[in-house]
């Protein structure tokens, strides 16, 4: 897929995900994990994440990006508020800290993108999709785990797991 077509789709997807995170939502919803998986699959399938001219270097950069994406997703997940309602259902909602970590995630990804370009690697949107899918997936997974942990503790309503 052409970068000119996929770049706006990535931006729309990230804005939508961040918007949804600002809403109170049950943590048991799995739709975001499917979205993250689709982004990862499309990112890999679209190619371009690995530069065949600099195979070893681009593989290392993709590995570093993947580790950073997952770490940022886990970090953001720790900033999300998770609580139980009166009926024992776990809910989540992003906080201002979550938004700050999103901004840091975007800045780090942009930095990695341009660092790869400065080092002579071919730039592509496949790597961006892979990064976004991994970071969203990691965050969604950790928030869901926190919700399940809170539900299994059988604590009082509005208990927050840190």
Coordinates of C-alpha atoms in Angstrom, one line a residue, residues 15-120:
X15 CA -6.5 9.4 17.2
X16 CA -9.5 7.0 17.5
X17 CA -7.7 4.7 19.9
X18 CA -6.6 7.6 22.1
X19 CA -10.2 9.1 22.0
X20 CA -11.7 5.7 23.0
X21 CA -9.2 5.4 25.9
X22 CA -10.4 8.7 27.3
X23 CA -13.9 7.1 27.6
X24 CA -14.8 4.9 30.5
X25 CA -14.9 1.3 29.1
X26 CA -15.2 -2.2 30.5
X27 CA -11.7 -3.8 30.6
X28 CA -13.1 -7.1 29.2
X29 CA -13.6 -5.7 25.7
X30 CA -11.3 -7.3 23.3
X31 CA -11.8 -5.2 20.1
X32 CA -8.7 -3.2 20.6
X33 CA -6.6 -6.4 20.7
X34 CA -8.0 -7.3 17.3
X35 CA -7.3 -3.8 16.0
X36 CA -3.7 -4.1 17.3
X37 CA -3.3 -7.5 15.8
X38 CA -4.6 -6.3 12.4
X39 CA -2.1 -3.4 12.5
X40 CA 0.8 -5.7 13.3
X41 CA -0.2 -8.1 10.5
X42 CA -0.6 -5.3 7.9
X43 CA 2.6 -3.7 9.1
X44 CA 4.5 -7.0 8.5
X45 CA 2.6 -7.9 5.3
X46 CA 3.1 -4.4 3.7
X47 CA 6.8 -4.9 3.9
X48 CA 9.4 -2.2 4.2
X49 CA 10.0 -2.7 7.9
X50 CA 13.3 -4.5 6.9
X51 CA 15.6 -2.8 4.5
X52 CA 17.2 -5.5 2.3
X53 CA 20.2 -3.3 1.5
X54 CA 21.1 -3.1 5.3
X55 CA 19.6 -6.3 6.5
X56 CA 21.5 -6.8 9.8
X57 CA 21.2 -3.1 10.8
X58 CA 17.5 -2.9 9.9
X59 CA 16.7 -6.1 11.8
X60 CA 18.4 -4.7 14.9
X61 CA 16.4 -1.4 14.5
X62 CA 13.1 -3.3 14.1
X63 CA 13.9 -5.3 17.2
X64 CA 14.8 -2.2 19.2
X65 CA 11.5 -0.5 18.0
X66 CA 9.5 -3.6 19.0
X67 CA 11.0 -3.6 22.5
X68 CA 10.4 0.1 22.9
X69 CA 6.8 -0.1 21.5
X70 CA 5.9 -2.8 24.1
X71 CA 7.7 -1.0 26.9
X72 CA 5.8 2.2 26.1
X73 CA 2.5 0.3 25.9
X74 CA 3.1 -1.2 29.3
X75 CA 4.1 2.2 30.7
X76 CA 0.9 3.8 29.4
X77 CA -1.1 0.9 30.8
X78 CA 0.2 1.7 34.3
X79 CA -1.2 5.2 34.0
X80 CA -4.7 4.1 33.1
X81 CA -7.2 4.1 35.9
X82 CA -8.8 0.7 36.5
X83 CA -11.7 0.2 39.0
X84 CA -14.7 -2.0 39.8
X85 CA -18.2 -0.7 39.7
X86 CA -21.0 -1.7 42.2
X87 CA -21.8 -4.8 40.2
X88 CA -18.1 -6.0 40.1
X89 CA -17.4 -5.2 36.5
X90 CA -13.9 -3.7 35.9
X91 CA -13.6 -0.5 34.0
X92 CA -10.8 1.6 32.7
X93 CA -10.2 5.2 31.6
X94 CA -7.0 7.0 30.5
X95 CA -5.7 9.8 32.6
X96 CA -3.7 12.9 31.9
X97 CA -0.5 10.9 32.5
X98 CA -1.6 8.5 29.8
X99 CA -1.8 11.3 27.4
X100 CA 1.7 12.5 28.3
X101 CA 3.0 9.0 27.8
X102 CA 1.2 8.9 24.4
X103 CA 3.0 12.1 23.4
X104 CA 6.3 10.6 24.6
X105 CA 5.5 7.5 22.5
X106 CA 4.9 9.5 19.4
X107 CA 8.0 11.6 19.9
X108 CA 10.2 8.5 20.4
X109 CA 8.7 6.8 17.3
X110 CA 9.2 9.9 15.2
X111 CA 12.8 10.0 16.5
X112 CA 13.4 6.4 15.6
X113 CA 11.9 6.9 12.1
X114 CA 14.2 9.8 11.3
X115 CA 17.2 8.1 12.9
X116 CA 16.7 5.2 10.6
X117 CA 16.5 7.5 7.6
X118 CA 19.6 9.4 8.7
X119 CA 21.5 6.1 9.0
X120 CA 20.6 5.3 5.4

